[in-house]
PDB file of C-alpha atoms and ligand atoms in Angstrom:
ATOM      1  CA  MET H   1     236.857 222.419  32.401  1.00  0.00           C
ATOM      2  CA  ARG H   2     235.044 220.623  29.762  1.00  0.00           C
ATOM      3  CA  VAL H   3     234.028 223.748  27.714  1.00  0.00           C
ATOM      4  CA  GLY H   4     236.262 225.437  25.125  1.00  0.00           C
ATOM      5  CA  ASP H   5     234.407 229.000  25.821  1.00  0.00           C
ATOM      6  CA  LEU H   6     232.642 230.493  28.720  1.00  0.00           C
ATOM      7  CA  ILE H   7     229.314 231.553  27.424  1.00  0.00           C
ATOM      8  CA  SER H   8     227.238 230.365  30.158  1.00  0.00           C
ATOM      9  CA  VAL H   9     226.409 229.045  33.323  1.00  0.00           C
ATOM     10  CA  ARG H  10     224.659 226.675  32.559  1.00  0.00           C
ATOM     11  CA  ASP H  11     227.016 225.115  30.192  1.00  0.00           C
ATOM     12  CA  LEU H  12     229.002 224.196  32.985  1.00  0.00           C
ATOM     13  CA  GLU H  13     228.830 221.558  35.576  1.00  0.00           C
ATOM     14  CA  LYS H  14     229.394 221.582  39.398  1.00  0.00           C
ATOM     15  CA  ASN H  15     232.336 220.001  38.901  1.00  0.00           C
ATOM     16  CA  ASP H  16     233.973 222.438  36.795  1.00  0.00           C
ATOM     17  CA  ILE H  17     233.038 225.431  39.151  1.00  0.00           C
ATOM     18  CA  VAL H  18     234.827 223.239  41.912  1.00  0.00           C
ATOM     19  CA  PHE H  19     237.873 222.979  39.680  1.00  0.00           C
ATOM     20  CA  LEU H  20     237.881 226.484  39.199  1.00  0.00           C
ATOM     21  CA  PHE H  21     237.687 227.176  43.038  1.00  0.00           C
ATOM     22  CA  GLU H  22     240.595 224.855  43.612  1.00  0.00           C
ATOM     23  CA  ARG H  23     242.710 226.714  40.324  1.00  0.00           C
ATOM     24  CA  ALA H  24     241.025 230.160  42.066  1.00  0.00           C
ATOM     25  CA  GLU H  25     243.045 229.248  45.515  1.00  0.00           C
ATOM     26  CA  ALA H  26     246.355 228.383  43.674  1.00  0.00           C
ATOM     27  CA  MET H  27     245.581 231.496  41.353  1.00  0.00           C
ATOM     28  CA  GLU H  28     245.581 233.559  44.981  1.00  0.00           C
ATOM     29  CA  LYS H  29     248.692 232.224  45.690  1.00  0.00           C
ATOM     30  CA  ILE H  30     250.930 233.223  42.938  1.00  0.00           C
ATOM     31  CA  ILE H  31     249.543 237.134  42.498  1.00  0.00           C
ATOM     32  CA  GLY H  32     252.080 239.524  43.073  1.00  0.00           C
ATOM     33  CA  GLY H  33     254.987 236.728  42.736  1.00  0.00           C
ATOM     34  CA  GLY H  34     255.193 236.940  38.753  1.00  0.00           C
ATOM     35  CA  SER H  35     254.549 233.852  37.070  1.00  0.00           C
ATOM     36  CA  GLY H  36     255.581 233.370  33.019  1.00  0.00           C
ATOM     37  CA  LEU H  37     252.452 230.387  32.671  1.00  0.00           C
ATOM     38  CA  LEU H  38     250.856 232.581  29.652  1.00  0.00           C
ATOM     39  CA  ALA H  39     253.820 234.335  28.420  1.00  0.00           C
ATOM     40  CA  GLU H  40     253.361 234.643  24.516  1.00  0.00           C
ATOM     41  CA  LYS H  41     250.176 234.858  25.140  1.00  0.00           C
ATOM     42  CA  VAL H  42     247.411 237.872  24.037  1.00  0.00           C
ATOM     43  CA  VAL H  43     244.257 238.486  25.505  1.00  0.00           C
ATOM     44  CA  ALA H  44     242.021 240.731  23.733  1.00  0.00           C
ATOM     45  CA  THR H  45     239.190 242.859  25.794  1.00  0.00           C
ATOM     46  CA  LEU H  46     236.499 243.782  23.787  1.00  0.00           C
ATOM     47  CA  PHE H  47     234.083 245.873  25.826  1.00  0.00           C
ATOM     48  CA  PHE H  48     231.034 247.152  23.998  1.00  0.00           C
ATOM     49  CA  GLU H  49     229.327 248.138  27.508  1.00  0.00           C
ATOM     50  CA  PRO H  50     230.788 250.323  29.790  1.00  0.00           C
ATOM     51  CA  SER H  51     232.851 248.344  33.219  1.00  0.00           C
ATOM     52  CA  THR H  52     235.432 249.106  35.371  1.00  0.00           C
ATOM     53  CA  ARG H  53     235.748 245.624  37.380  1.00  0.00           C
ATOM     54  CA  THR H  54     235.240 242.766  34.992  1.00  0.00           C
ATOM     55  CA  ARG H  55     237.144 244.851  32.086  1.00  0.00           C
ATOM     56  CA  LEU H  56     240.311 245.591  34.342  1.00  0.00           C
ATOM     57  CA  SER H  57     240.573 242.138  36.476  1.00  0.00           C
ATOM     58  CA  PHE H  58     240.399 240.389  32.837  1.00  0.00           C
ATOM     59  CA  GLN H  59     244.102 242.575  32.365  1.00  0.00           C
ATOM     60  CA  THR H  60     244.849 242.232  35.004  1.00  0.00           C
ATOM     61  CA  SER H  61     244.627 238.636  35.756  1.00  0.00           C
ATOM     62  CA  ALA H  62     246.379 237.952  31.805  1.00  0.00           C
ATOM     63  CA  GLN H  63     249.171 240.321  33.173  1.00  0.00           C
ATOM     64  CA  ARG H  64     249.642 238.626  36.347  1.00  0.00           C
ATOM     65  CA  LEU H  65     250.295 235.397  34.004  1.00  0.00           C
ATOM     66  CA  GLY H  66     252.697 237.013  32.395  1.00  0.00           C
ATOM     67  CA  ALA H  67     250.113 237.392  28.718  1.00  0.00           C
ATOM     68  CA  LYS H  68     249.910 240.447  27.095  1.00  0.00           C
ATOM     69  CA  VAL H  69     246.525 243.078  26.545  1.00  0.00           C
ATOM     70  CA  ILE H  70     245.480 244.315  23.430  1.00  0.00           C
ATOM     71  CA  ASP H  71     242.118 246.266  23.952  1.00  0.00           C
ATOM     72  CA  PHE H  72     239.040 247.328  21.572  1.00  0.00           C
ATOM     73  CA  GLY H  73     239.065 250.592  23.458  1.00  0.00           C
ATOM     74  CA  ALA H  74     235.423 252.406  23.056  1.00  0.00           C
ATOM     75  CA  GLY H  75     234.083 251.917  19.577  1.00  0.00           C
ATOM     76  CA  SER H  76     233.801 255.043  18.820  1.00  0.00           C
ATOM     77  CA  GLY H  77     237.651 255.007  18.210  1.00  0.00           C
ATOM     78  CA  THR H  78     237.649 251.775  15.388  1.00  0.00           C
ATOM     79  CA  SER H  79     236.354 251.142  12.379  1.00  0.00           C
ATOM     80  CA  MET H  80     232.910 249.992  13.843  1.00  0.00           C
ATOM     81  CA  ALA H  81     232.526 253.304  13.828  1.00  0.00           C
ATOM     82  CA  LYS H  82     232.630 253.241  10.473  1.00  0.00           C
ATOM     83  CA  GLY H  83     230.277 250.805   9.821  1.00  0.00           C
ATOM     84  CA  GLU H  84     232.265 247.400   9.781  1.00  0.00           C
ATOM     85  CA  THR H  85     230.365 244.756  11.516  1.00  0.00           C
ATOM     86  CA  LEU H  86     230.720 242.849  15.016  1.00  0.00           C
ATOM     87  CA  ALA H  87     231.180 239.407  12.710  1.00  0.00           C
ATOM     88  CA  ASP H  88     233.961 240.905  10.955  1.00  0.00           C
ATOM     89  CA  THR H  89     235.763 242.642  13.986  1.00  0.00           C
ATOM     90  CA  ILE H  90     235.817 239.390  15.718  1.00  0.00           C
ATOM     91  CA  ARG H  91     237.274 237.993  13.081  1.00  0.00           C
ATOM     92  CA  ILE H  92     240.146 240.144  13.099  1.00  0.00           C
ATOM     93  CA  VAL H  93     240.775 239.991  16.738  1.00  0.00           C
ATOM     94  CA  ASP H  94     240.836 236.188  16.244  1.00  0.00           C
ATOM     95  CA  GLY H  95     243.483 236.773  14.475  1.00  0.00           C
ATOM     96  CA  TYR H  96     245.672 238.050  16.734  1.00  0.00           C
ATOM     97  CA  ALA H  97     245.014 237.155  20.030  1.00  0.00           C
ATOM     98  CA  ASP H  98     244.774 234.018  21.698  1.00  0.00           C
ATOM     99  CA  LEU H  99     241.210 234.483  23.773  1.00  0.00           C
ATOM    100  CA  LEU H 100     238.747 237.053  22.996  1.00  0.00           C
ATOM    101  CA  VAL H 101     236.904 238.370  26.145  1.00  0.00           C
ATOM    102  CA  ILE H 102     233.530 240.101  25.194  1.00  0.00           C
ATOM    103  CA  ARG H 103     230.796 242.474  26.948  1.00  0.00           C
ATOM    104  CA  HIS H 104     227.618 243.228  24.430  1.00  0.00           C
ATOM    105  CA  ALA H 105     224.455 245.249  25.236  1.00  0.00           C
ATOM    106  CA  VAL H 106     223.049 242.158  22.697  1.00  0.00           C
ATOM    107  CA  GLU H 107     221.841 239.167  24.461  1.00  0.00           C
ATOM    108  CA  GLY H 108     223.383 236.442  22.672  1.00  0.00           C
ATOM    109  CA  ALA H 109     226.486 238.227  21.114  1.00  0.00           C
ATOM    110  CA  ALA H 110     228.987 236.127  23.220  1.00  0.00           C
ATOM    111  CA  ARG H 111     227.534 233.534  21.748  1.00  0.00           C
ATOM    112  CA  PHE H 112     227.874 234.581  18.431  1.00  0.00           C
ATOM    113  CA  ALA H 113     231.249 235.257  18.604  1.00  0.00           C
ATOM    114  CA  ALA H 114     232.539 232.025  19.322  1.00  0.00           C
ATOM    115  CA  ARG H 115     230.562 230.815  16.145  1.00  0.00           C
ATOM    116  CA  ILE H 116     232.932 232.672  14.273  1.00  0.00           C
ATOM    117  CA  ALA H 117     236.295 232.758  16.813  1.00  0.00           C
ATOM    118  CA  GLU H 118     238.689 230.116  16.065  1.00  0.00           C
ATOM    119  CA  HIS H 119     240.215 230.883  20.047  1.00  0.00           C
ATOM    120  CA  PRO H 120     238.619 231.212  23.017  1.00  0.00           C
ATOM    121  CA  VAL H 121     235.859 233.570  23.850  1.00  0.00           C
ATOM    122  CA  VAL H 122     234.741 234.861  27.619  1.00  0.00           C
ATOM    123  CA  ASN H 123     231.511 235.808  28.136  1.00  0.00           C
ATOM    124  CA  ALA H 124     231.720 238.955  30.396  1.00  0.00           C
ATOM    125  CA  GLY H 125     228.133 239.765  30.295  1.00  0.00           C
ATOM    126  CA  ASP H 126     225.524 239.858  27.399  1.00  0.00           C
ATOM    127  CA  GLY H 127     222.680 241.965  27.797  1.00  0.00           C
ATOM    128  CA  GLY H 128     220.287 240.741  30.626  1.00  0.00           C
ATOM    129  CA  ASN H 129     221.247 237.322  30.088  1.00  0.00           C
ATOM    130  CA  GLN H 130     224.390 236.488  31.504  1.00  0.00           C
ATOM    131  CA  HIS H 131     227.576 236.870  33.295  1.00  0.00           C
ATOM    132  CA  PRO H 132     228.742 233.896  33.952  1.00  0.00           C
ATOM    133  CA  THR H 133     232.840 234.773  35.420  1.00  0.00           C
ATOM    134  CA  GLN H 134     230.219 236.838  38.029  1.00  0.00           C
ATOM    135  CA  THR H 135     228.567 233.722  38.851  1.00  0.00           C
ATOM    136  CA  ILE H 136     232.163 232.302  39.484  1.00  0.00           C
ATOM    137  CA  LEU H 137     233.451 234.735  41.214  1.00  0.00           C
ATOM    138  CA  ASP H 138     230.149 235.144  43.328  1.00  0.00           C
ATOM    139  CA  LEU H 139     230.359 231.798  44.235  1.00  0.00           C
ATOM    140  CA  TYR H 140     234.221 231.443  44.873  1.00  0.00           C
ATOM    141  CA  THR H 141     233.363 234.410  47.251  1.00  0.00           C
ATOM    142  CA  ILE H 142     230.352 232.685  49.526  1.00  0.00           C
ATOM    143  CA  LYS H 143     232.351 229.654  49.737  1.00  0.00           C
ATOM    144  CA  LYS H 144     235.368 231.780  51.533  1.00  0.00           C
ATOM    145  CA  LEU H 145     233.121 233.670  53.539  1.00  0.00           C
ATOM    146  CA  LYS H 146     230.723 231.123  54.588  1.00  0.00           C
ATOM    147  CA  LYS H 147     233.101 228.284  54.067  1.00  0.00           C
ATOM    148  CA  LYS H 148     229.771 226.648  52.290  1.00  0.00           C
ATOM    149  CA  ILE H 149     226.701 227.106  49.870  1.00  0.00           C
ATOM    150  CA  LYS H 150     224.181 224.026  50.110  1.00  0.00           C
ATOM    151  CA  GLY H 151     221.706 225.312  52.592  1.00  0.00           C
ATOM    152  CA  LEU H 152     222.736 229.251  52.579  1.00  0.00           C
ATOM    153  CA  ASN H 153     219.652 231.307  52.741  1.00  0.00           C
ATOM    154  CA  VAL H 154     220.670 233.706  49.540  1.00  0.00           C
ATOM    155  CA  PHE H 155     218.698 236.383  49.007  1.00  0.00           C
ATOM    156  CA  LEU H 156     218.903 238.029  45.533  1.00  0.00           C
ATOM    157  CA  VAL H 157     217.765 241.712  46.259  1.00  0.00           C
ATOM    158  CA  GLY H 158     217.151 244.177  43.590  1.00  0.00           C
ATOM    159  CA  ASP H 159     216.383 244.512  39.781  1.00  0.00           C
ATOM    160  CA  LEU H 160     216.103 240.785  38.673  1.00  0.00           C
ATOM    161  CA  LYS H 161     214.228 241.586  35.302  1.00  0.00           C
ATOM    162  CA  TYR H 162     217.667 243.160  33.450  1.00  0.00           C
ATOM    163  CA  GLY H 163     220.067 241.857  35.884  1.00  0.00           C
ATOM    164  CA  ARG H 164     222.078 238.936  34.197  1.00  0.00           C
ATOM    165  CA  VAL H 165     224.289 238.947  36.998  1.00  0.00           C
ATOM    166  CA  MET H 166     221.105 237.816  39.402  1.00  0.00           C
ATOM    167  CA  ARG H 167     219.724 235.287  36.751  1.00  0.00           C
ATOM    168  CA  SER H 168     223.425 233.646  36.340  1.00  0.00           C
ATOM    169  CA  LEU H 169     224.005 233.276  39.896  1.00  0.00           C
ATOM    170  CA  MET H 170     220.210 231.654  40.492  1.00  0.00           C
ATOM    171  CA  TYR H 171     221.119 229.064  38.116  1.00  0.00           C
ATOM    172  CA  GLY H 172     224.130 228.570  40.045  1.00  0.00           C
ATOM    173  CA  LEU H 173     222.849 229.107  43.824  1.00  0.00           C
ATOM    174  CA  GLY H 174     220.484 225.965  41.861  1.00  0.00           C
ATOM    175  CA  MET H 175     223.821 224.091  41.245  1.00  0.00           C
ATOM    176  CA  PHE H 176     225.622 224.443  44.843  1.00  0.00           C
ATOM    177  CA  GLU H 177     221.728 223.863  46.467  1.00  0.00           C
ATOM    178  CA  ALA H 178     221.783 226.887  48.333  1.00  0.00           C
ATOM    179  CA  ASN H 179     217.659 228.329  49.238  1.00  0.00           C
ATOM    180  CA  VAL H 180     217.226 231.482  46.685  1.00  0.00           C
ATOM    181  CA  ALA H 181     214.879 234.179  47.475  1.00  0.00           C
ATOM    182  CA  LEU H 182     213.936 236.761  45.106  1.00  0.00           C
ATOM    183  CA  VAL H 183     212.899 240.160  46.332  1.00  0.00           C
ATOM    184  CA  SER H 184     212.566 242.289  43.999  1.00  0.00           C
ATOM    185  CA  PRO H 185     210.021 245.789  43.174  1.00  0.00           C
ATOM    186  CA  LYS H 186     207.086 245.415  41.732  1.00  0.00           C
ATOM    187  CA  GLY H 187     207.309 244.677  37.885  1.00  0.00           C
ATOM    188  CA  LEU H 188     211.581 243.847  37.955  1.00  0.00           C
ATOM    189  CA  GLU H 189     211.123 240.200  38.979  1.00  0.00           C
ATOM    190  CA  MET H 190     213.051 237.486  37.965  1.00  0.00           C
ATOM    191  CA  ASP H 191     211.854 236.036  34.289  1.00  0.00           C
ATOM    192  CA  ALA H 192     209.329 232.596  35.314  1.00  0.00           C
ATOM    193  CA  GLU H 193     210.901 230.540  33.059  1.00  0.00           C
ATOM    194  CA  ALA H 194     214.328 231.050  34.305  1.00  0.00           C
ATOM    195  CA  VAL H 195     213.227 230.241  37.918  1.00  0.00           C
ATOM    196  CA  LYS H 196     210.762 227.127  36.986  1.00  0.00           C
ATOM    197  CA  GLU H 197     214.194 225.874  35.162  1.00  0.00           C
ATOM    198  CA  VAL H 198     216.355 226.052  37.989  1.00  0.00           C
ATOM    199  CA  ARG H 199     213.433 224.389  40.239  1.00  0.00           C
ATOM    200  CA  GLN H 200     213.220 221.767  38.225  1.00  0.00           C
ATOM    201  CA  LYS H 201     216.973 220.921  37.484  1.00  0.00           C
ATOM    202  CA  PHE H 202     217.947 221.173  40.876  1.00  0.00           C
ATOM    203  CA  GLY H 203     214.939 220.754  43.139  1.00  0.00           C
ATOM    204  CA  ILE H 204     215.923 224.085  45.611  1.00  0.00           C
ATOM    205  CA  GLU H 205     213.790 225.776  46.903  1.00  0.00           C
ATOM    206  CA  ILE H 206     213.395 229.296  45.129  1.00  0.00           C
ATOM    207  CA  THR H 207     210.788 232.025  46.984  1.00  0.00           C
ATOM    208  CA  GLU H 208     209.982 235.261  45.599  1.00  0.00           C
ATOM    209  CA  THR H 209     208.400 238.183  47.390  1.00  0.00           C
ATOM    210  CA  ASN H 210     208.200 242.498  46.810  1.00  0.00           C
ATOM    211  CA  GLU H 211     209.064 243.031  50.570  1.00  0.00           C
ATOM    212  CA  MET H 212     212.068 243.848  51.998  1.00  0.00           C
ATOM    213  CA  SER H 213     212.344 240.923  55.319  1.00  0.00           C
ATOM    214  CA  LEU H 214     215.544 240.335  55.185  1.00  0.00           C
ATOM    215  CA  ASN H 215     216.173 238.710  58.413  1.00  0.00           C
ATOM    216  CA  GLU H 216     216.280 234.936  57.721  1.00  0.00           C
ATOM    217  CA  ALA H 217     219.213 235.926  54.933  1.00  0.00           C
ATOM    218  CA  ASP H 218     222.666 234.430  55.450  1.00  0.00           C
ATOM    219  CA  VAL H 219     224.013 236.151  52.423  1.00  0.00           C
ATOM    220  CA  LEU H 220     221.948 239.710  51.383  1.00  0.00           C
ATOM    221  CA  TYR H 221     223.062 239.821  47.503  1.00  0.00           C
ATOM    222  CA  VAL H 222     222.234 243.377  45.679  1.00  0.00           C
ATOM    223  CA  CYS H 223     222.136 244.491  43.034  1.00  0.00           C
ATOM    224  CA  ARG H 224     221.704 248.099  41.000  1.00  0.00           C
ATOM    225  CA  ILE H 225     218.331 248.796  39.119  1.00  0.00           C
ATOM    226  CA  GLN H 226     219.641 248.658  35.782  1.00  0.00           C
ATOM    227  CA  LYS H 227     218.771 252.314  34.311  1.00  0.00           C
ATOM    228  CA  GLU H 228     219.960 251.446  30.907  1.00  0.00           C
ATOM    229  CA  ARG H 229     217.644 248.761  29.942  1.00  0.00           C
ATOM    230  CA  PHE H 230     214.375 250.643  31.207  1.00  0.00           C
ATOM    231  CA  THR H 231     212.477 252.008  28.281  1.00  0.00           C
ATOM    232  CA  ASP H 232     211.946 255.006  30.834  1.00  0.00           C
ATOM    233  CA  VAL H 233     214.255 256.568  32.624  1.00  0.00           C
ATOM    234  CA  TYR H 234     212.366 258.342  35.452  1.00  0.00           C
ATOM    235  CA  GLU H 235     210.121 255.034  35.968  1.00  0.00           C
ATOM    236  CA  ALA H 236     214.159 252.960  36.746  1.00  0.00           C
ATOM    237  CA  GLU H 237     214.427 256.310  39.070  1.00  0.00           C
ATOM    238  CA  ARG H 238     211.915 256.344  41.169  1.00  0.00           C
ATOM    239  CA  VAL H 239     212.414 251.842  41.765  1.00  0.00           C
ATOM    240  CA  GLN H 240     216.203 252.735  42.707  1.00  0.00           C
ATOM    241  CA  LYS H 241     214.515 255.591  45.681  1.00  0.00           C
ATOM    242  CA  GLU H 242     212.142 252.694  46.571  1.00  0.00           C
ATOM    243  CA  PHE H 243     214.323 249.768  46.656  1.00  0.00           C
ATOM    244  CA  ARG H 244     216.969 250.646  48.641  1.00  0.00           C
ATOM    245  CA  ILE H 245     219.232 248.564  51.663  1.00  0.00           C
ATOM    246  CA  THR H 246     219.956 250.663  54.686  1.00  0.00           C
ATOM    247  CA  LYS H 247     221.119 250.548  58.310  1.00  0.00           C
ATOM    248  CA  GLU H 248     217.213 249.924  59.212  1.00  0.00           C
ATOM    249  CA  GLN H 249     216.559 247.495  57.594  1.00  0.00           C
ATOM    250  CA  ILE H 250     219.386 245.538  58.027  1.00  0.00           C
ATOM    251  CA  GLU H 251     218.813 245.760  62.285  1.00  0.00           C
ATOM    252  CA  GLY H 252     217.606 242.125  62.818  1.00  0.00           C
ATOM    253  CA  CYS H 253     219.223 240.448  60.379  1.00  0.00           C
ATOM    254  CA  LYS H 254     221.469 237.570  61.629  1.00  0.00           C
ATOM    255  CA  GLU H 255     225.129 238.364  63.069  1.00  0.00           C
ATOM    256  CA  ASP H 256     226.843 237.185  60.368  1.00  0.00           C
ATOM    257  CA  MET H 257     224.460 237.744  57.495  1.00  0.00           C
ATOM    258  CA  VAL H 258     226.777 238.911  54.344  1.00  0.00           C
ATOM    259  CA  ILE H 259     225.884 241.641  51.864  1.00  0.00           C
ATOM    260  CA  LEU H 260     227.476 241.206  48.566  1.00  0.00           C
ATOM    261  CA  HIS H 261     227.138 243.605  45.539  1.00  0.00           C
ATOM    262  CA  PRO H 262     229.083 242.920  41.900  1.00  0.00           C
ATOM    263  CA  LEU H 263     228.832 246.723  42.075  1.00  0.00           C
ATOM    264  CA  PRO H 264     228.513 249.440  40.270  1.00  0.00           C
ATOM    265  CA  LYS H 265     226.189 250.780  43.502  1.00  0.00           C
ATOM    266  CA  ILE H 266     224.638 253.397  43.035  1.00  0.00           C
ATOM    267  CA  ASP H 267     222.667 254.232  45.829  1.00  0.00           C
ATOM    268  CA  GLU H 268     220.932 250.784  46.381  1.00  0.00           C
ATOM    269  CA  ILE H 269     222.768 250.654  49.433  1.00  0.00           C
ATOM    270  CA  ASP H 270     223.132 253.582  52.174  1.00  0.00           C
ATOM    271  CA  SER H 271     226.922 254.466  52.417  1.00  0.00           C
ATOM    272  CA  SER H 272     226.684 253.754  55.849  1.00  0.00           C
ATOM    273  CA  ILE H 273     226.600 250.135  55.324  1.00  0.00           C
ATOM    274  CA  ASP H 274     230.141 250.096  53.928  1.00  0.00           C
ATOM    275  CA  LYS H 275     232.000 250.532  56.821  1.00  0.00           C
ATOM    276  CA  SER H 276     229.940 247.131  58.554  1.00  0.00           C
ATOM    277  CA  PRO H 277     231.105 243.992  59.186  1.00  0.00           C
ATOM    278  CA  HIS H 278     228.082 242.612  56.830  1.00  0.00           C
ATOM    279  CA  ALA H 279     229.248 244.882  53.885  1.00  0.00           C
ATOM    280  CA  LYS H 280     232.189 242.114  51.940  1.00  0.00           C
ATOM    281  CA  TYR H 281     231.335 244.072  48.206  1.00  0.00           C
ATOM    282  CA  PHE H 282     235.277 245.295  48.275  1.00  0.00           C
ATOM    283  CA  GLU H 283     236.576 241.867  49.231  1.00  0.00           C
ATOM    284  CA  GLN H 284     234.375 239.922  46.842  1.00  0.00           C
ATOM    285  CA  ALA H 285     235.562 242.683  43.593  1.00  0.00           C
ATOM    286  CA  LYS H 286     238.697 241.613  44.828  1.00  0.00           C
ATOM    287  CA  TYR H 287     238.822 237.516  44.317  1.00  0.00           C
ATOM    288  CA  GLY H 288     237.786 238.681  40.358  1.00  0.00           C
ATOM    289  CA  VAL H 289     241.738 238.502  39.847  1.00  0.00           C
ATOM    290  CA  PRO H 290     242.649 235.331  40.994  1.00  0.00           C
ATOM    291  CA  VAL H 291     239.123 233.605  39.625  1.00  0.00           C
ATOM    292  CA  ARG H 292     239.854 234.945  35.927  1.00  0.00           C
ATOM    293  CA  MET H 293     243.584 233.894  36.228  1.00  0.00           C
ATOM    294  CA  ALA H 294     242.131 230.279  36.806  1.00  0.00           C
ATOM    295  CA  ILE H 295     239.377 230.374  33.906  1.00  0.00           C
ATOM    296  CA  ILE H 296     241.554 231.662  31.608  1.00  0.00           C
ATOM    297  CA  SER H 297     244.628 230.206  32.171  1.00  0.00           C
ATOM    298  CA  GLU H 298     242.767 226.711  31.730  1.00  0.00           C
ATOM    299  CA  LEU H 299     240.577 227.800  28.860  1.00  0.00           C
ATOM    300  CA  LEU H 300     244.104 228.562  27.468  1.00  0.00           C
ATOM    301  CA  LYS H 301     245.730 225.760  27.827  1.00  0.00           C
ATOM    302  CA  LYS H 302     242.885 223.624  25.954  1.00  0.00           C
ATOM    303  CA  LYS H 303     243.463 225.124  22.761  1.00  0.00           C
TER     304      LYS H 303
HETATM  305  C1  LIG Z   1     227.746 244.212  36.373  1.00  0.00           C
HETATM  306  C2  LIG Z   1     226.824 243.956  35.328  1.00  0.00           C
HETATM  307  O1  LIG Z   1     227.785 244.569  34.064  1.00  0.00           O
HETATM  308  O2  LIG Z   1     226.613 243.325  34.707  1.00  0.00           O
HETATM  309  N1  LIG Z   1     228.681 244.971  37.091  1.00  0.00           N
HETATM  310  C3  LIG Z   1     229.644 243.516  37.081  1.00  0.00           C
HETATM  311  O3  LIG Z   1     230.358 243.117  36.012  1.00  0.00           O
HETATM  312  N2  LIG Z   1     230.707 243.652  38.022  1.00  0.00           N
HETATM  313  C4  LIG Z   1     226.954 244.551  37.325  1.00  0.00           C
HETATM  314  C5  LIG Z   1     226.391 245.730  36.587  1.00  0.00           C
HETATM  315  O4  LIG Z   1     226.468 246.370  35.918  1.00  0.00           O
HETATM  316  O5  LIG Z   1     225.355 246.485  37.954  1.00  0.00           O
END
């Protein structure tokens, strides 16, 4: 990898991601076998927004490679509750750890942290902006399940306005030349500039609609309505109820269509679908570990 921090998929080239796929394949083989690759290293996780998968899979990944993990915990138990700034907090943790993983509600927070820290910084989500490690694991999952990415019809369904996962993934899909269909409720469309950038940069086909017609999909990538980023919570709940994937909705879909979701899912996918052969989101979540093992080890190798 050419970069010393992982802040945005826009900083990466296709080759970097293909290389990480290879490393993740290798990591899959050593999970459970024990590895001292990162013995003596300390990885810090700082999550200023809620997280289950991203935080725990980063911690698992570090530990499976023999590193130790320190966790910032809930902000209320730290000096940030006394008014310490993010900048000072980063400086301090940078003095304790060899790599910092950060999630923050403010767009650009990870880039800001990377400027301050001397050690590698990984963006685990900054507001509605970017979630690069999720994108790499999403692309890895698609490649695993469908054996290719190029030419697949990938439908991104849900809140495309506030979903950082969707914004990052659209860019990644552009890089790998998939055909992208953006399907969102009215008012929650993907940022027009981001769409334009991916179209121009990669020349891929991107369609946009507010209708749930999903029959042509090879991959249905669903995400929840990002309620916490709405100014009107009632509006968020209304949209969430109206935009759901049900068994009826996927009846006419391709037999080998797969449904992915970064999770957590609330009620945008009917729970009866969990048992269908289309549903691959739990498998997807598992790939978070080898992919993040690959990312951490590569970044630590550089410094
Ligand atoms: C996502 C996130 O935090 O952006 N979750 C995740 O990392 N797996 C998606 C979401 O919260 O909807």
